[in-house]
mmCIF file of C-alpha atoms in Angstrom:
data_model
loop_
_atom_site.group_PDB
_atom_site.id
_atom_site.type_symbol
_atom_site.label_atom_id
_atom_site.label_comp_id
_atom_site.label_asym_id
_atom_site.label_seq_id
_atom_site.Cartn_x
_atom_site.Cartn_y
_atom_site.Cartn_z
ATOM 1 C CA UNK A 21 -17.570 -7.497 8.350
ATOM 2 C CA UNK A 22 -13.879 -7.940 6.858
ATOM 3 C CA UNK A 23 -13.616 -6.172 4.137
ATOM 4 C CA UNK A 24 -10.333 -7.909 2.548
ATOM 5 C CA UNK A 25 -9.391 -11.022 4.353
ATOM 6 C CA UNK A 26 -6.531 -13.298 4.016
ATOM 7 C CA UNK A 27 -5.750 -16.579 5.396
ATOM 8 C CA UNK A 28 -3.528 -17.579 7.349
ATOM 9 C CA UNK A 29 -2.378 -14.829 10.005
ATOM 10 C CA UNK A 30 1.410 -15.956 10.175
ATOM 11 C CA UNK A 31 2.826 -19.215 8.451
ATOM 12 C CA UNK A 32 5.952 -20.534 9.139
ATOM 13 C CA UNK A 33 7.326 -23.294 6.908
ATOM 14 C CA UNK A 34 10.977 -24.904 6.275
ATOM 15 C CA UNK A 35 12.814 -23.799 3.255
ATOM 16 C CA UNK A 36 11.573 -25.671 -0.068
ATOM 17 C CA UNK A 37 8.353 -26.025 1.029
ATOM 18 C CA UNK A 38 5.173 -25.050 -1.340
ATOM 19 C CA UNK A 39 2.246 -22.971 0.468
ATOM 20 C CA UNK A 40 -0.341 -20.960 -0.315
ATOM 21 C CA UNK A 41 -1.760 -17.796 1.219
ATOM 22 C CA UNK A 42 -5.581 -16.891 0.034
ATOM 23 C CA UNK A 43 -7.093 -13.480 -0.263
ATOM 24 C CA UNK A 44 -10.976 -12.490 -0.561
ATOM 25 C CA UNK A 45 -12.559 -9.516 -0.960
ATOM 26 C CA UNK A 46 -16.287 -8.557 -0.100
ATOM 27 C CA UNK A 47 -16.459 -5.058 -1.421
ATOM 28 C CA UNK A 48 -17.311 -5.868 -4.865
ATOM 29 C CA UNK A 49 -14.148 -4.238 -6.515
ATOM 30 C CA UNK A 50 -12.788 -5.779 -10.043
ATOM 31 C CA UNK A 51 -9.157 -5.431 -9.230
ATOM 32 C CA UNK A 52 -7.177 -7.503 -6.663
ATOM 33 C CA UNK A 53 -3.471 -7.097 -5.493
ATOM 34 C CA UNK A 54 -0.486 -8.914 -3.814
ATOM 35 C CA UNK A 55 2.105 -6.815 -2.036
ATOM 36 C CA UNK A 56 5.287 -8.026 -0.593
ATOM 37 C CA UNK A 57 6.472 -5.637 2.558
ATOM 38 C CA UNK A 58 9.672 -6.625 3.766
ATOM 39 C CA UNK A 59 11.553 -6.233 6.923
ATOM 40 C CA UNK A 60 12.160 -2.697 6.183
ATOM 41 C CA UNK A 61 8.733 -2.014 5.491
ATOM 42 C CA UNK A 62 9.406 -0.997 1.900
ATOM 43 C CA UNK A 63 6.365 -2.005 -0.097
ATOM 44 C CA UNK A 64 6.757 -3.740 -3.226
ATOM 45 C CA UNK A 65 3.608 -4.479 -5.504
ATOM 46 C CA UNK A 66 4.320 -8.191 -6.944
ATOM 47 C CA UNK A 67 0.694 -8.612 -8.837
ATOM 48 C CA UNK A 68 -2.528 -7.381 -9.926
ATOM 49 C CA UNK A 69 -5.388 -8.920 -11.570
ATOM 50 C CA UNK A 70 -8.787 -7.476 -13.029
ATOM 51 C CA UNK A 71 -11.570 -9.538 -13.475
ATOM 52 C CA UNK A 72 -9.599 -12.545 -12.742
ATOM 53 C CA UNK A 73 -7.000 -11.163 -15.884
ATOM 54 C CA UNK A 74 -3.320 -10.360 -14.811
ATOM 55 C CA UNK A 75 -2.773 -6.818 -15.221
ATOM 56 C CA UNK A 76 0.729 -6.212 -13.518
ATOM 57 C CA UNK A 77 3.299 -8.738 -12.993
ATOM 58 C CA UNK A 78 6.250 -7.391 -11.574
ATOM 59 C CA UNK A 79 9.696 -8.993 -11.873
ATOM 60 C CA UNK A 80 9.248 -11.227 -8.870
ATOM 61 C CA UNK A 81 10.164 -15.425 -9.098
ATOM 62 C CA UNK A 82 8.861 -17.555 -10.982
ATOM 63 C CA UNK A 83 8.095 -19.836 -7.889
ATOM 64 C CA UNK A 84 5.629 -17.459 -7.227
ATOM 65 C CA UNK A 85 2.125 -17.684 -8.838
ATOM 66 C CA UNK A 86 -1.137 -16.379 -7.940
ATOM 67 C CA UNK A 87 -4.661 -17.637 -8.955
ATOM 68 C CA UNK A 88 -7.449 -15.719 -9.316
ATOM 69 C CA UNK A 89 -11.120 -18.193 -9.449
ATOM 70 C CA UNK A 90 -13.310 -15.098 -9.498
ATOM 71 C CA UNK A 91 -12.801 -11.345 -8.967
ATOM 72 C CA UNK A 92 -13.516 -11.739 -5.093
ATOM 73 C CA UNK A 93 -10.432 -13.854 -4.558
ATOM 74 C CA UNK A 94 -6.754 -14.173 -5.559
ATOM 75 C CA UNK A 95 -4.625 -16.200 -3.709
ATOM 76 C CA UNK A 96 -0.723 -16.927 -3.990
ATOM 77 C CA UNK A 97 1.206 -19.747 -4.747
ATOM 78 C CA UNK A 98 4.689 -20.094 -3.590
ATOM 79 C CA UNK A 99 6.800 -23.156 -4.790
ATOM 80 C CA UNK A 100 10.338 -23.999 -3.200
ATOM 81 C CA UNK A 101 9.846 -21.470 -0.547
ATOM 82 C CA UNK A 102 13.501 -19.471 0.239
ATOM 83 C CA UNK A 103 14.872 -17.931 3.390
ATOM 84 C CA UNK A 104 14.560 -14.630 1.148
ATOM 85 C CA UNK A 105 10.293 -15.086 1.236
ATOM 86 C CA UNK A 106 10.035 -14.134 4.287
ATOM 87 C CA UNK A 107 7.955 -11.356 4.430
ATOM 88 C CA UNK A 108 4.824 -9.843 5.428
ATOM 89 C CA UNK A 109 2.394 -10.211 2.279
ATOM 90 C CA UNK A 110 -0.781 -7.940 1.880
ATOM 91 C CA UNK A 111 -3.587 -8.644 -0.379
ATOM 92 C CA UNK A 112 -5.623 -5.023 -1.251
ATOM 93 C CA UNK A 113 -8.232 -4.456 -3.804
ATOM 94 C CA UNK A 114 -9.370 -1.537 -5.221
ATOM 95 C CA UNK A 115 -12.839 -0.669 -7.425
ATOM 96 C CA UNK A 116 -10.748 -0.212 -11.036
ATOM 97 C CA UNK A 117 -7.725 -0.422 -12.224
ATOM 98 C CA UNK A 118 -5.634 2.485 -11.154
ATOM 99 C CA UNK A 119 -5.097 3.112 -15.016
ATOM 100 C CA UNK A 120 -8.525 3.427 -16.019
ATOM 101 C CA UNK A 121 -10.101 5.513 -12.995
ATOM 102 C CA UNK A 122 -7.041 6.572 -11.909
ATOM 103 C CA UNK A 123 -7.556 7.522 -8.795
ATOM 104 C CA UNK A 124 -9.123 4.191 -6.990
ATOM 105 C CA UNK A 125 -7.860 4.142 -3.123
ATOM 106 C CA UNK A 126 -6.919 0.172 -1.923
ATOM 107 C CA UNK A 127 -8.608 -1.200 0.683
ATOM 108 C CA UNK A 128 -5.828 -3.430 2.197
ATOM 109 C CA UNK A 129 -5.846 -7.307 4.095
ATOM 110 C CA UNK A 130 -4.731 -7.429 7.469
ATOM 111 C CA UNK A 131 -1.392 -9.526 5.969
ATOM 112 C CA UNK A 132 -0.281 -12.462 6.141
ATOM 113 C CA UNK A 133 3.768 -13.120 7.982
ATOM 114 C CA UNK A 134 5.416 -15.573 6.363
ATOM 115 C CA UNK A 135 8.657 -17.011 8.285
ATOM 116 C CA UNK A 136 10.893 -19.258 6.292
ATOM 117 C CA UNK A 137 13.104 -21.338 8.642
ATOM 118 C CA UNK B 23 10.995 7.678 -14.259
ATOM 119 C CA UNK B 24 8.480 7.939 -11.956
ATOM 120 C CA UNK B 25 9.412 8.424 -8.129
ATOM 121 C CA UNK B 26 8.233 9.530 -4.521
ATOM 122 C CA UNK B 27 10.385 10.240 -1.537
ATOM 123 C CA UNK B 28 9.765 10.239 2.054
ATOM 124 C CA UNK B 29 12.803 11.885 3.232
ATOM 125 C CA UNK B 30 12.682 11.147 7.412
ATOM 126 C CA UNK B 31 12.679 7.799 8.272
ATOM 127 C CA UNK B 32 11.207 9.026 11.479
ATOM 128 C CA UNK B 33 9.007 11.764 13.121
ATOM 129 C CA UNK B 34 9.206 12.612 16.796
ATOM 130 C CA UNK B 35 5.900 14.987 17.974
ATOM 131 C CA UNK B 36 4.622 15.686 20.861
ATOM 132 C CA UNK B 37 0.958 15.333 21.829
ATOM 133 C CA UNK B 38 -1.188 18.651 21.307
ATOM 134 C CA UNK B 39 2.000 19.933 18.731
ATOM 135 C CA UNK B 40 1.188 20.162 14.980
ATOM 136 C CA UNK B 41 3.236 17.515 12.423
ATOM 137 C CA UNK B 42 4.200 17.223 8.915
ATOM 138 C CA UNK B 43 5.260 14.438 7.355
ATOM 139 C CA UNK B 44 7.301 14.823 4.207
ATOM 140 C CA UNK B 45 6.384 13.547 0.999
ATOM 141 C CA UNK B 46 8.112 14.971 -2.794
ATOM 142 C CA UNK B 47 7.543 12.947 -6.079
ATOM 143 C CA UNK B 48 8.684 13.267 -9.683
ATOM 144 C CA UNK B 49 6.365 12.023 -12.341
ATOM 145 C CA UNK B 50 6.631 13.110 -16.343
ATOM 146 C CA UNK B 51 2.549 14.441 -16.502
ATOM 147 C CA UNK B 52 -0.004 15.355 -13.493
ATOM 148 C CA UNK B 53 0.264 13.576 -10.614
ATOM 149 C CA UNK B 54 -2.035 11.385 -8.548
ATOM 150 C CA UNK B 55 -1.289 11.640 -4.843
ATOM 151 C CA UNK B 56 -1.892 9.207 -2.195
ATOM 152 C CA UNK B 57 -1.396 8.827 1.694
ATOM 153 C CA UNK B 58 -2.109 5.799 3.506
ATOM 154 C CA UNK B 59 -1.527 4.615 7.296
ATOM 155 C CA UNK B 60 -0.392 1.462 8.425
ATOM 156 C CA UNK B 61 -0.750 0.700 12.341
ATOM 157 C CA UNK B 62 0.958 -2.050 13.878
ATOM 158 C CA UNK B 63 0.900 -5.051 12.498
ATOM 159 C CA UNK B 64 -1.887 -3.999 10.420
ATOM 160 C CA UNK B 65 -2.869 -3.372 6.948
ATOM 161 C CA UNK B 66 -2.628 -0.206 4.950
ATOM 162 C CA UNK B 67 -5.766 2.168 5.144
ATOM 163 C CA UNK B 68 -6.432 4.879 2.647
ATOM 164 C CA UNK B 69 -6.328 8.315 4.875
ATOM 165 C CA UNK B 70 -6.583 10.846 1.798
ATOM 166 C CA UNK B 71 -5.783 11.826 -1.884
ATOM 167 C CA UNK B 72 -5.279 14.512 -4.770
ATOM 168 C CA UNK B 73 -6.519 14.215 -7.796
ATOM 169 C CA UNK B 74 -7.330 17.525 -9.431
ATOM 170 C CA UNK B 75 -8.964 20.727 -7.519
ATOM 171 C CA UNK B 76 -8.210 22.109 -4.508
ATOM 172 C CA UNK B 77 -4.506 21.734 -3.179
ATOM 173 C CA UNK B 78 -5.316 21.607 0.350
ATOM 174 C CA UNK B 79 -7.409 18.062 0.721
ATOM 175 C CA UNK B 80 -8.818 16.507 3.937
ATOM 176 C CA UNK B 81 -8.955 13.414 5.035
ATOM 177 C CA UNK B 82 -9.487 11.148 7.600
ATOM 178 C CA UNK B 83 -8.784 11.183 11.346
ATOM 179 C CA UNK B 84 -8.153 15.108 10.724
ATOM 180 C CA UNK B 85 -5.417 14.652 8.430
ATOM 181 C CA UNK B 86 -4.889 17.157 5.407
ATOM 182 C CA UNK B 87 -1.947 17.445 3.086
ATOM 183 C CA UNK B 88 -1.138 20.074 0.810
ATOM 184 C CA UNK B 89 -0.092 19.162 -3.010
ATOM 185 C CA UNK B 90 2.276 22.041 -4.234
ATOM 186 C CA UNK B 91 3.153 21.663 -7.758
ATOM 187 C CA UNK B 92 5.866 23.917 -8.175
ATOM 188 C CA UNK B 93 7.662 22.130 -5.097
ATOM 189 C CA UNK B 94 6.434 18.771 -5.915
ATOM 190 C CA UNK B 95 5.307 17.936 -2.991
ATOM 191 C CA UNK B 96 2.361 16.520 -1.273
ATOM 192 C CA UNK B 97 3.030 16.853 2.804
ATOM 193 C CA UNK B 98 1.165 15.306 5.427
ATOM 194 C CA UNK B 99 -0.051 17.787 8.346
ATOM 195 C CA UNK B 100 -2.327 17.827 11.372
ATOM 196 C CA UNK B 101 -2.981 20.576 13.723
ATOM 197 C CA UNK B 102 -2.807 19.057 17.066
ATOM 198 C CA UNK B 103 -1.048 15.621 17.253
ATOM 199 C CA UNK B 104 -2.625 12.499 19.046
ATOM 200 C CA UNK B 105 -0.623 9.281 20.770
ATOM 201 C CA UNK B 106 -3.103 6.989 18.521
ATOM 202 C CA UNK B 107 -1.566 9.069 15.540
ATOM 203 C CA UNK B 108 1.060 6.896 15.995
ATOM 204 C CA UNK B 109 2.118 4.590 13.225
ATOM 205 C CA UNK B 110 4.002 4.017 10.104
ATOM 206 C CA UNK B 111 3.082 6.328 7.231
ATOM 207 C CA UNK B 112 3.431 5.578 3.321
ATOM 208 C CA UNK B 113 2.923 8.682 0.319
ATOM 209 C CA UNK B 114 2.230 7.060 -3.520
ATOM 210 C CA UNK B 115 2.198 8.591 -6.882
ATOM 211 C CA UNK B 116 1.002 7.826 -10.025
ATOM 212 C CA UNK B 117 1.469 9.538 -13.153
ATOM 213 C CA UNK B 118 -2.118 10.053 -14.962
ATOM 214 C CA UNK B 119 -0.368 9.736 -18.639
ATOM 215 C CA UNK B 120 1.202 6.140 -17.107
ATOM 216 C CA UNK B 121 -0.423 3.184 -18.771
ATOM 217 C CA UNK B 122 1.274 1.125 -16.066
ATOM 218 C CA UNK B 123 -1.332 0.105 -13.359
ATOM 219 C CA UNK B 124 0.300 0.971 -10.599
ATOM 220 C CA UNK B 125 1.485 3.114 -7.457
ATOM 221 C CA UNK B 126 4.943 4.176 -6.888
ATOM 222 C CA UNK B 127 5.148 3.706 -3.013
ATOM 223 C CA UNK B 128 7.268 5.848 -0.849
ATOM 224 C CA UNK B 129 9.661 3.708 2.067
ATOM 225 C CA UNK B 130 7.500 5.224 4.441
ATOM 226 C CA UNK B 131 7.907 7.444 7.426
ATOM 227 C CA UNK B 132 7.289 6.491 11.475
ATOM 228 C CA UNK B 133 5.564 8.959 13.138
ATOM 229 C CA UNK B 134 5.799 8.782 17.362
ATOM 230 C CA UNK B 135 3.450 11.225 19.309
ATOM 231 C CA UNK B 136 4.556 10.937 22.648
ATOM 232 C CA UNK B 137 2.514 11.895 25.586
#
């Protein structure tokens, strides 16, 4: 059984485009993340909801917005899709908030590519 | 601020040979310590962490790191490489006074064990 699962694999799309990549969780945890990971690999945490409540939203565009319908899923938005998106994205989830237990490990999507043309 | 480094972009081991892979943060109060593993073209997955306790922790797939405080560091080691050990490795901190819910990631290191 997956235990975070995101849909699709790899998307490829023309520039302005608006897609959506969806994440769900079976483990039960409260609190869901988005990560972009670029070409460099350098990991860059763009959200974080508990219990379907934004927690973290880093400085990332406004064309991108994520939706949370219950705690097991959060999927993102992406409006007017750039060359500059392109990027693996990773959905992870994780039992608490870091803040409160502090010490929660993240249990981590398989990503999804996402290859603006 | 808080930050982590990971100061080799790459590690080069050969099979059998112990490794280390580097890891130093800076955080204002005690730091949480993470290391996770990402094989190709797969997710992260959570190999070990420090909390509080012990210094030397274990973790999965025979990994252990050692947190030193007065170094700040928090390196990866195993005693006898493997070729499946192979794979792209990423330290995190997170300051346990920080009200930001969050990990600062390291840019990760690539570890090759070659045969």
């Amino acid at each position: 059984d997956t235990a975070v699962s995101q849909t699709p694999k790899y998307l490829v799309t023309q520039m302005g485009n608006d897609k959506s990549i969806k994440c769900e969780q079976n483990l039960g945890h409260d609190t869901m993340y988005w990560y972009k990971q670029d070409s460099k690999k350098f990991l860059k945490i763009m959200f974080s909801y508990n219990n379907k409540e934004l927690i973290i939203n880093e400085t990332v565009p406004n064309r991108f917005s994520p939706k949370s319908p219950d705690k097991a899923h959060l999927n993102l938005h992406i409006n007017s899709l750039e060359l500059g998106d392109s990027a693996v994205y990773f959905c992870a989830s994780s039992q608490e908030p870091l803040g409160l237990a502090g010490n929660n490990e993240q249990f981590f999507g398989p990503g999804t590519r996402l290859t603006v043309l | 601020a808080q930050s982590v480094a990971q100061p080799e972009d790459q590690v080069n081991v050969a099979e059998g040979n112990p490794l280390t892979v580097k890891c130093t943060y800076s955080v204002s109060g005690n730091p949480y310590l993470f290391w996770y593993v990402q094989y190709p073209n797969r997710g992260l997955q959570f190999l070990l962490k420090y909390i509080t306790g012990d210094n030397l922790v274990k973790g999965s797939y025979g990994f252990e790191a050692e947190f030193n405080k007065s170094q700040t560091s928090f390196h990866l080691k195993k005693p006898s490489a493997l070729v499946s050990d192979s794979a792209l490795y990423f330290c995190a901190v997170r300051d346990e006074g920080d009200s930001n819910y969050q990990l600062i990631w390291g840019a990760g290191t690539k570890l090759i064990i070659k045969p």
